[in-house]
Amino acid sequence: MKKECIAMLLAGGQGSRLYVLTSSVAKPAVSFGGKYRIIDFPLSNCTNSGIDTVGVLTQYRPLELNNYIGSGQAWDLDSSSGGVHILPPYMGSSGGTWYKGTANSIYQNIGFVDMYDPEYVVVLSGDHVYKMDYAKMLDAHKNAGAACTISVREVPWEEASRFGIMSVDEEMNITEFAEKPKEPKSNLASMGIYVFTWAKLREYLINDEADPNSENDFGKNIIPNMLAADEKMLAYRFDGYWKDVGTLESLWDANMDMLNPSSGLNLIDESWPIYAKTFSAPAAYIGPWSEVSNSAFNRGDVIDGAVSDSVLSQNIFIESGAVVDHSVLLPGVRIEAGAEVRYAIIGEDCVIGRNSKIGEAPPEDGSKDWWGISVVGPNCTIEEGRVIKAKRMLDSEGREVTR
């Protein structure tokens, strides 16, 4: 069935900068905001933008992600005429390989895209938290007659060298592109969200695959090659909330932003809902002597301690006398009596033993060389009375690891 536009969602990355949190799951499957997974954001954006056909390209530890997506019903992406499709690497009659790069992952699925014969393809990343109407970006692409449109936003100059940076003219045509430049000429950064005219992208993917020196990457190869060939390249400015949650610090920051009304991250906006797969659990219980302030909690939570400025996933147990402050607790965590968790991320199904201390508040004098978020990997049990300082990270066995 022919579609005007389909989406291809890159969800196969290992997420190495999330360290212990992605030791057993793909980065897009990591919990966020109490009741979501990171992948809920691009999937919901597709649904809200009227894109009903999505290919999800998986590779690293895909089992939990595949199970979570299922038929796509949670995002209204279970249509027989489109819907969501899991696309892992596969063996064909002439062999097969793992996805070698972002461009190669789309190249290996040219047959899937051709099946829908689209005029346009939206290419998305699976590790960003944001709400965006792709239909508006597609309209800009069509009106400009572009071969490629790249969503961009201004970033602080001191951070520009971490991104693909665009130089543009008065009409937002891209005149120059540099991938993570040491001396950026602009602070207009690529968000890793692309709209391509499929006929053009298909041609460049085939040529890129034939180049033995290519890294098969959009930012390093496809975009520069299209620009060098003088293709029409448009920058689409996005001014809403957006965060790449590919690091422990940015993941924690985004969760804290959810608690701050002025951050721009509003997840209870009914005009642009973020959908998630529902889970079965009893209603949350907030004990009579508990103290809960400026925090998000979910079904299945039992709170008898003190919780402030924190995000709690489902089935969390916080015993009497325990303290949780400026922290993110992933599903199934138990904080035992007298334990203190401050400025930390606690992985799924961890047990934080009685009177232990995880993390600490940042110094009041602003000196942060020694300070950072503490992280405990999934399924870890912290013994009674143990003290974990700031900026430490433990694996599932409770061993300290570097980051």
GROMACS .gro file of C-alpha atoms in nm:
model
  403
    1MET     CA    1   0.000   0.000   0.000
    2LYS     CA    2   0.146   0.335  -0.104
    3LYS     CA    3   0.213   0.589   0.172
    4GLU     CA    4   0.307   0.952   0.131
    5CYS     CA    5   0.545   0.934   0.428
    6ILE     CA    6   0.676   0.665   0.663
    7ALA     CA    7   0.916   0.686   0.957
    8MET     CA    8   1.231   0.488   1.027
    9LEU     CA    9   1.328   0.491   1.394
   10LEU     CA   10   1.691   0.413   1.481
   11ALA     CA   11   1.669   0.213   1.805
   12GLY     CA   12   1.962  -0.028   1.783
   13GLY     CA   13   2.229   0.163   1.972
   14GLN     CA   14   2.403   0.015   2.274
   15GLY     CA   15   2.378   0.332   2.477
   16SER     CA   16   2.728   0.292   2.619
   17ARG     CA   17   2.717   0.635   2.786
   18LEU     CA   18   2.434   0.509   3.007
   19TYR     CA   19   2.673   0.242   3.131
   20VAL     CA   20   2.510   0.004   3.380
   21LEU     CA   21   2.156   0.114   3.294
   22THR     CA   22   2.190  -0.040   2.947
   23SER     CA   23   2.386  -0.350   3.045
   24SER     CA   24   2.088  -0.568   2.962
   25VAL     CA   25   1.846  -0.345   2.766
   26ALA     CA   26   1.868  -0.119   2.462
   27LYS     CA   27   1.882   0.253   2.534
   28PRO     CA   28   1.534   0.331   2.393
   29ALA     CA   29   1.386   0.078   2.640
   30VAL     CA   30   1.522   0.260   2.948
   31SER     CA   31   1.249   0.391   3.179
   32PHE     CA   32   1.181   0.763   3.188
   33GLY     CA   33   0.955   0.994   3.382
   34GLY     CA   34   0.807   0.723   3.602
   35LYS     CA   35   0.573   0.556   3.355
   36TYR     CA   36   0.739   0.593   3.014
   37ARG     CA   37   1.023   0.445   2.813
   38ILE     CA   38   1.245   0.671   2.603
   39ILE     CA   39   1.106   0.522   2.281
   40ASP     CA   40   0.755   0.639   2.376
   41PHE     CA   41   0.845   0.991   2.263
   42PRO     CA   42   0.924   0.934   1.893
   43LEU     CA   43   0.646   0.673   1.864
   44SER     CA   44   0.392   0.913   2.016
   45ASN     CA   45   0.518   1.196   1.798
   46CYS     CA   46   0.458   0.978   1.491
   47THR     CA   47   0.101   0.901   1.597
   48ASN     CA   48   0.024   1.263   1.684
   49SER     CA   49   0.178   1.377   1.352
   50GLY     CA   50  -0.038   1.143   1.145
   51ILE     CA   51   0.242   0.902   1.051
   52ASP     CA   52   0.093   0.553   1.080
   53THR     CA   53   0.379   0.340   0.945
   54VAL     CA   54   0.700   0.311   1.148
   55GLY     CA   55   0.997   0.081   1.105
   56VAL     CA   56   1.191   0.034   1.431
   57LEU     CA   57   1.549  -0.072   1.363
   58THR     CA   58   1.679  -0.278   1.654
   59GLN     CA   59   2.010  -0.450   1.717
   60TYR     CA   60   2.159  -0.431   2.069
   61ARG     CA   61   1.975  -0.642   2.330
   62PRO     CA   62   1.638  -0.603   2.156
   63LEU     CA   63   1.426  -0.853   2.354
   64GLU     CA   64   1.277  -0.615   2.612
   65LEU     CA   65   1.227  -0.342   2.354
   66ASN     CA   66   1.054  -0.582   2.116
   67ASN     CA   67   0.828  -0.710   2.392
   68TYR     CA   68   0.745  -0.357   2.499
   69ILE     CA   69   0.648  -0.239   2.151
   70GLY     CA   70   0.451  -0.555   2.074
   71SER     CA   71   0.182  -0.491   1.815
   72GLY     CA   72   0.207  -0.112   1.859
   73GLN     CA   73  -0.143  -0.088   2.002
   74ALA     CA   74  -0.038   0.144   2.285
   75TRP     CA   75   0.053   0.410   2.028
   76ASP     CA   76  -0.234   0.330   1.788
   77LEU     CA   77   0.024   0.183   1.551
   78ASP     CA   78  -0.133  -0.157   1.498
   79SER     CA   79  -0.302  -0.084   1.164
   80SER     CA   80  -0.315  -0.363   0.907
   81SER     CA   81  -0.230  -0.106   0.639
   82GLY     CA   82   0.084   0.015   0.816
   83GLY     CA   83   0.158   0.006   1.186
   84VAL     CA   84   0.487  -0.050   1.366
   85HIS     CA   85   0.740  -0.306   1.241
   86ILE     CA   86   1.047  -0.435   1.426
   87LEU     CA   87   1.341  -0.449   1.183
   88PRO     CA   88   1.647  -0.635   1.317
   89PRO     CA   89   1.947  -0.721   1.099
   90TYR     CA   90   1.881  -1.040   0.904
   91MET     CA   91   2.050  -1.292   0.678
   92GLY     CA   92   1.957  -1.294   0.313
   93SER     CA   93   2.048  -1.529   0.031
   94SER     CA   94   2.373  -1.340  -0.019
   95GLY     CA   95   2.456  -1.323   0.351
   96GLY     CA   96   2.406  -1.045   0.602
   97THR     CA   97   2.579  -0.826   0.860
   98TRP     CA   98   2.502  -0.628   1.171
   99TYR     CA   99   2.402  -0.270   1.106
  100LYS     CA  100   2.733  -0.095   1.040
  101GLY     CA  101   2.605   0.259   1.091
  102THR     CA  102   2.292   0.471   1.084
  103ALA     CA  103   2.288   0.493   0.704
  104ASN     CA  104   2.362   0.122   0.660
  105SER     CA  105   2.068   0.033   0.885
  106ILE     CA  106   1.832   0.213   0.645
  107TYR     CA  107   2.014   0.068   0.344
  108GLN     CA  108   1.959  -0.286   0.471
  109ASN     CA  109   1.586  -0.209   0.488
  110ILE     CA  110   1.541  -0.050   0.145
  111GLY     CA  111   1.306  -0.337   0.062
  112PHE     CA  112   1.084  -0.252   0.359
  113VAL     CA  113   1.063   0.113   0.256
  114ASP     CA  114   1.001   0.027  -0.108
  115MET     CA  115   0.709  -0.191   0.001
  116TYR     CA  116   0.521   0.129   0.091
  117ASP     CA  117   0.660   0.330  -0.206
  118PRO     CA  118   0.668   0.656  -0.003
  119GLU     CA  119   0.752   0.996  -0.141
  120TYR     CA  120   0.914   1.093   0.188
  121VAL     CA  121   1.090   0.918   0.477
  122VAL     CA  122   1.135   1.062   0.825
  123VAL     CA  123   1.445   0.927   1.002
  124LEU     CA  124   1.436   0.950   1.381
  125SER     CA  125   1.657   0.866   1.677
  126GLY     CA  126   1.537   0.657   1.970
  127ASP     CA  127   1.718   0.843   2.248
  128HIS     CA  128   1.560   1.188   2.257
  129VAL     CA  129   1.291   1.330   2.487
  130TYR     CA  130   1.076   1.588   2.307
  131LYS     CA  131   0.735   1.659   2.156
  132MET     CA  132   0.739   1.753   1.789
  133ASP     CA  133   0.492   1.772   1.502
  134TYR     CA  134   0.671   1.600   1.214
  135ALA     CA  135   0.386   1.702   0.980
  136LYS     CA  136   0.494   2.067   1.006
  137MET     CA  137   0.852   1.971   0.927
  138LEU     CA  138   0.732   1.764   0.631
  139ASP     CA  139   0.530   2.061   0.502
  140ALA     CA  140   0.841   2.282   0.519
  141HIS     CA  141   1.035   2.015   0.329
  142LYS     CA  142   0.772   1.991   0.055
  143ASN     CA  143   0.727   2.368   0.023
  144ALA     CA  144   1.101   2.415  -0.020
  145GLY     CA  145   1.133   2.130  -0.269
  146ALA     CA  146   1.418   1.995  -0.058
  147ALA     CA  147   1.602   1.667  -0.094
  148CYS     CA  148   1.674   1.668   0.279
  149THR     CA  149   1.546   1.870   0.573
  150ILE     CA  150   1.726   1.859   0.906
  151SER     CA  151   1.570   1.971   1.233
  152VAL     CA  152   1.800   2.211   1.416
  153ARG     CA  153   1.812   2.411   1.735
  154GLU     CA  154   2.051   2.660   1.887
  155VAL     CA  155   2.283   2.521   2.153
  156PRO     CA  156   2.526   2.703   2.384
  157TRP     CA  157   2.846   2.783   2.197
  158GLU     CA  158   3.054   2.590   2.447
  159GLU     CA  159   2.855   2.274   2.361
  160ALA     CA  160   2.849   2.318   1.982
  161SER     CA  161   3.149   2.093   1.922
  162ARG     CA  162   2.944   1.796   2.046
  163PHE     CA  163   2.694   1.822   1.757
  164GLY     CA  164   2.665   1.830   1.382
  165ILE     CA  165   2.666   2.205   1.313
  166MET     CA  166   2.486   2.384   1.028
  167SER     CA  167   2.557   2.713   0.858
  168VAL     CA  168   2.251   2.852   0.679
  169ASP     CA  169   2.148   3.142   0.457
  170GLU     CA  170   1.856   3.383   0.505
  171GLU     CA  171   1.608   3.124   0.378
  172MET     CA  172   1.741   2.849   0.609
  173ASN     CA  173   1.910   2.665   0.323
  174ILE     CA  174   2.207   2.472   0.459
  175THR     CA  175   2.530   2.608   0.313
  176GLU     CA  176   2.778   2.419   0.528
  177PHE     CA  177   2.779   2.121   0.761
  178ALA     CA  178   3.046   2.004   1.006
  179GLU     CA  179   3.020   1.694   1.223
  180LYS     CA  180   3.140   1.776   1.577
  181PRO     CA  181   3.377   2.056   1.469
  182LYS     CA  182   3.658   2.162   1.702
  183GLU     CA  183   3.599   2.526   1.608
  184PRO     CA  184   3.229   2.559   1.517
  185LYS     CA  185   3.124   2.841   1.286
  186SER     CA  186   2.766   2.830   1.411
  187ASN     CA  187   2.568   2.710   1.713
  188LEU     CA  188   2.283   2.571   1.503
  189ALA     CA  189   2.294   2.201   1.589
  190SER     CA  190   2.141   1.900   1.419
  191MET     CA  191   1.884   1.719   1.633
  192GLY     CA  192   1.927   1.395   1.439
  193ILE     CA  193   1.576   1.426   1.292
  194TYR     CA  194   1.563   1.415   0.913
  195VAL     CA  195   1.304   1.430   0.637
  196PHE     CA  196   1.425   1.290   0.304
  197THR     CA  197   1.271   1.268  -0.036
  198TRP     CA  198   1.291   0.890  -0.067
  199ALA     CA  199   1.406   0.873  -0.429
  200LYS     CA  200   1.704   1.093  -0.341
  201LEU     CA  201   1.791   0.915  -0.016
  202ARG     CA  202   1.768   0.576  -0.183
  203GLU     CA  203   2.023   0.681  -0.444
  204TYR     CA  204   2.268   0.812  -0.183
  205LEU     CA  205   2.231   0.504   0.038
  206ILE     CA  206   2.319   0.275  -0.253
  207ASN     CA  207   2.621   0.487  -0.348
  208ASP     CA  208   2.734   0.507   0.014
  209GLU     CA  209   2.717   0.131   0.055
  210ALA     CA  210   2.939   0.090  -0.251
  211ASP     CA  211   3.208   0.315  -0.098
  212PRO     CA  212   3.454   0.095   0.097
  213ASN     CA  213   3.587   0.399   0.285
  214SER     CA  214   3.249   0.513   0.415
  215GLU     CA  215   3.149   0.486   0.779
  216ASN     CA  216   2.789   0.445   0.657
  217ASP     CA  217   2.670   0.727   0.880
  218PHE     CA  218   2.420   1.005   0.811
  219GLY     CA  219   2.620   1.281   0.980
  220LYS     CA  220   2.961   1.172   0.854
  221ASN     CA  221   2.870   1.055   0.504
  222ILE     CA  222   2.517   1.096   0.367
  223ILE     CA  223   2.461   1.460   0.469
  224PRO     CA  224   2.807   1.582   0.355
  225ASN     CA  225   2.773   1.391   0.026
  226MET     CA  226   2.434   1.545  -0.048
  227LEU     CA  227   2.563   1.891   0.036
  228ALA     CA  228   2.873   1.842  -0.183
  229ALA     CA  229   2.643   1.744  -0.471
  230ASP     CA  230   2.456   2.074  -0.429
  231GLU     CA  231   2.128   1.909  -0.330
  232LYS     CA  232   1.859   2.133  -0.184
  233MET     CA  233   1.917   2.106   0.194
  234LEU     CA  234   1.686   2.281   0.437
  235ALA     CA  235   1.728   2.351   0.809
  236TYR     CA  236   1.405   2.337   1.010
  237ARG     CA  237   1.426   2.532   1.333
  238PHE     CA  238   1.269   2.372   1.641
  239ASP     CA  239   1.226   2.581   1.955
  240GLY     CA  240   1.043   2.339   2.186
  241TYR     CA  241   1.185   2.122   2.462
  242TRP     CA  242   1.437   1.865   2.338
  243LYS     CA  243   1.704   1.668   2.518
  244ASP     CA  244   1.936   1.392   2.409
  245VAL     CA  245   1.916   1.154   2.706
  246GLY     CA  246   2.214   0.946   2.600
  247THR     CA  247   2.419   1.022   2.912
  248LEU     CA  248   2.351   0.959   3.280
  249GLU     CA  249   2.357   1.332   3.355
  250SER     CA  250   2.120   1.425   3.072
  251LEU     CA  251   1.881   1.142   3.168
  252TRP     CA  252   1.871   1.269   3.525
  253ASP     CA  253   1.836   1.630   3.405
  254ALA     CA  254   1.538   1.544   3.183
  255ASN     CA  255   1.362   1.364   3.466
  256MET     CA  256   1.412   1.669   3.688
  257ASP     CA  257   1.286   1.893   3.405
  258MET     CA  258   0.961   1.697   3.412
  259LEU     CA  259   0.906   1.822   3.767
  260ASN     CA  260   0.974   2.184   3.672
  261PRO     CA  261   0.680   2.361   3.502
  262SER     CA  262   0.909   2.625   3.352
  263SER     CA  263   1.128   2.368   3.172
  264GLY     CA  264   0.885   2.326   2.883
  265LEU     CA  265   0.855   1.948   2.929
  266ASN     CA  266   0.483   1.903   2.993
  267LEU     CA  267   0.380   1.536   2.990
  268ILE     CA  268   0.020   1.593   3.094
  269ASP     CA  269  -0.067   1.807   2.791
  270GLU     CA  270  -0.377   1.643   2.643
  271SER     CA  271  -0.328   1.821   2.310
  272TRP     CA  272  -0.009   1.621   2.246
  273PRO     CA  273  -0.020   1.308   2.461
  274ILE     CA  274   0.280   1.084   2.515
  275TYR     CA  275   0.149   0.729   2.503
  276ALA     CA  276   0.299   0.436   2.692
  277LYS     CA  277   0.223   0.071   2.735
  278THR     CA  278   0.006   0.030   3.042
  279PHE     CA  279   0.102  -0.192   3.334
  280SER     CA  280  -0.113  -0.362   3.595
  281ALA     CA  281  -0.062  -0.258   3.956
  282PRO     CA  282  -0.275  -0.143   4.250
  283ALA     CA  283  -0.318   0.224   4.329
  284ALA     CA  284  -0.028   0.400   4.500
  285TYR     CA  285  -0.030   0.407   4.880
  286ILE     CA  286   0.096   0.717   5.058
  287GLY     CA  287   0.138   0.644   5.429
  288PRO     CA  288  -0.002   0.877   5.699
  289TRP     CA  289   0.346   0.974   5.822
  290SER     CA  290   0.508   1.008   5.482
  291GLU     CA  291   0.627   1.338   5.334
  292VAL     CA  292   0.601   1.379   4.957
  293SER     CA  293   0.677   1.707   4.777
  294ASN     CA  294   0.723   1.804   4.410
  295SER     CA  295   0.756   1.442   4.301
  296ALA     CA  296   0.600   1.201   4.053
  297PHE     CA  297   0.487   0.858   4.168
  298ASN     CA  298   0.296   0.574   4.006
  299ARG     CA  299   0.069   0.277   4.052
  300GLY     CA  300   0.204   0.010   4.281
  301ASP     CA  301   0.415   0.254   4.484
  302VAL     CA  302   0.413   0.232   4.864
  303ILE     CA  303   0.559   0.541   5.030
  304ASP     CA  304   0.608   0.559   5.405
  305GLY     CA  305   0.923   0.774   5.401
  306ALA     CA  306   1.019   1.122   5.279
  307VAL     CA  307   1.032   1.193   4.904
  308SER     CA  308   1.120   1.529   4.752
  309ASP     CA  309   1.195   1.645   4.395
  310SER     CA  310   1.210   1.287   4.270
  311VAL     CA  311   1.064   1.064   3.998
  312LEU     CA  312   0.936   0.721   4.103
  313SER     CA  313   0.845   0.446   3.859
  314GLN     CA  314   0.593   0.173   3.938
  315ASN     CA  315   0.613  -0.075   4.228
  316ILE     CA  316   0.850   0.131   4.442
  317PHE     CA  317   0.866   0.064   4.818
  318ILE     CA  318   1.001   0.338   5.044
  319GLU     CA  319   1.000   0.235   5.407
  320SER     CA  320   0.945   0.455   5.709
  321GLY     CA  321   1.245   0.672   5.793
  322ALA     CA  322   1.391   0.648   5.442
  323VAL     CA  323   1.475   0.965   5.246
  324VAL     CA  324   1.470   1.009   4.867
  325ASP     CA  325   1.576   1.348   4.734
  326HIS     CA  326   1.639   1.468   4.375
  327SER     CA  327   1.657   1.110   4.255
  328VAL     CA  328   1.516   0.882   3.986
  329LEU     CA  329   1.398   0.536   4.091
  330LEU     CA  330   1.335   0.284   3.813
  331PRO     CA  331   1.070   0.011   3.850
  332GLY     CA  332   1.073  -0.230   4.143
  333VAL     CA  333   1.316  -0.043   4.372
  334ARG     CA  334   1.299  -0.089   4.750
  335ILE     CA  335   1.446   0.173   4.985
  336GLU     CA  336   1.468   0.025   5.333
  337ALA     CA  337   1.419   0.207   5.664
  338GLY     CA  338   1.675   0.475   5.744
  339ALA     CA  339   1.837   0.470   5.400
  340GLU     CA  340   1.910   0.798   5.222
  341VAL     CA  341   1.918   0.836   4.843
  342ARG     CA  342   2.017   1.179   4.716
  343TYR     CA  343   2.093   1.297   4.362
  344ALA     CA  344   2.101   0.946   4.224
  345ILE     CA  345   1.957   0.709   3.965
  346ILE     CA  346   1.864   0.369   4.103
  347GLY     CA  347   1.824   0.087   3.849
  348GLU     CA  348   1.536  -0.159   3.826
  349ASP     CA  349   1.469  -0.401   4.113
  350CYS     CA  350   1.745  -0.268   4.337
  351VAL     CA  351   1.731  -0.299   4.716
  352ILE     CA  352   1.892  -0.015   4.911
  353GLY     CA  353   1.966  -0.156   5.256
  354ARG     CA  354   1.880  -0.009   5.593
  355ASN     CA  355   2.072   0.302   5.698
  356SER     CA  356   2.281   0.308   5.380
  357LYS     CA  357   2.357   0.633   5.199
  358ILE     CA  358   2.364   0.672   4.821
  359GLY     CA  359   2.486   0.999   4.669
  360GLU     CA  360   2.491   1.346   4.814
  361ALA     CA  361   2.374   1.699   4.739
  362PRO     CA  362   2.597   1.928   4.532
  363PRO     CA  363   2.824   2.165   4.724
  364GLU     CA  364   2.677   2.504   4.807
  365ASP     CA  365   2.992   2.687   4.701
  366GLY     CA  366   2.943   2.574   4.341
  367SER     CA  367   3.265   2.371   4.316
  368LYS     CA  368   3.156   2.058   4.131
  369ASP     CA  369   3.481   1.893   4.027
  370TRP     CA  370   3.424   1.605   4.267
  371TRP     CA  371   3.044   1.601   4.249
  372GLY     CA  372   2.804   1.420   4.019
  373ILE     CA  373   2.502   1.192   4.002
  374SER     CA  374   2.546   0.852   4.171
  375VAL     CA  375   2.414   0.549   3.984
  376VAL     CA  376   2.327   0.197   4.096
  377GLY     CA  377   2.284  -0.071   3.829
  378PRO     CA  378   1.973  -0.291   3.804
  379ASN     CA  379   1.916  -0.584   4.042
  380CYS     CA  380   2.180  -0.459   4.284
  381THR     CA  381   2.145  -0.508   4.660
  382ILE     CA  382   2.323  -0.248   4.874
  383GLU     CA  383   2.410  -0.390   5.212
  384GLU     CA  384   2.302  -0.227   5.537
  385GLY     CA  385   2.496   0.084   5.632
  386ARG     CA  386   2.701   0.112   5.312
  387VAL     CA  387   2.796   0.464   5.200
  388ILE     CA  388   2.823   0.547   4.828
  389LYS     CA  389   2.969   0.893   4.766
  390ALA     CA  390   2.870   1.135   4.491
  391LYS     CA  391   2.963   1.058   4.128
  392ARG     CA  392   3.004   0.686   4.198
  393MET     CA  393   2.855   0.407   3.990
  394LEU     CA  394   2.789   0.047   4.093
  395ASP     CA  395   2.715  -0.252   3.871
  396SER     CA  396   2.452  -0.517   3.942
  397GLU     CA  397   2.689  -0.695   4.181
  398GLY     CA  398   2.748  -0.382   4.384
  399ARG     CA  399   3.101  -0.332   4.253
  400GLU     CA  400   3.219   0.021   4.180
  401VAL     CA  401   3.291   0.082   3.811
  402THR     CA  402   3.445   0.377   3.631
  403ARG     CA  403   3.261   0.604   3.390
   0.00000   0.00000   0.00000
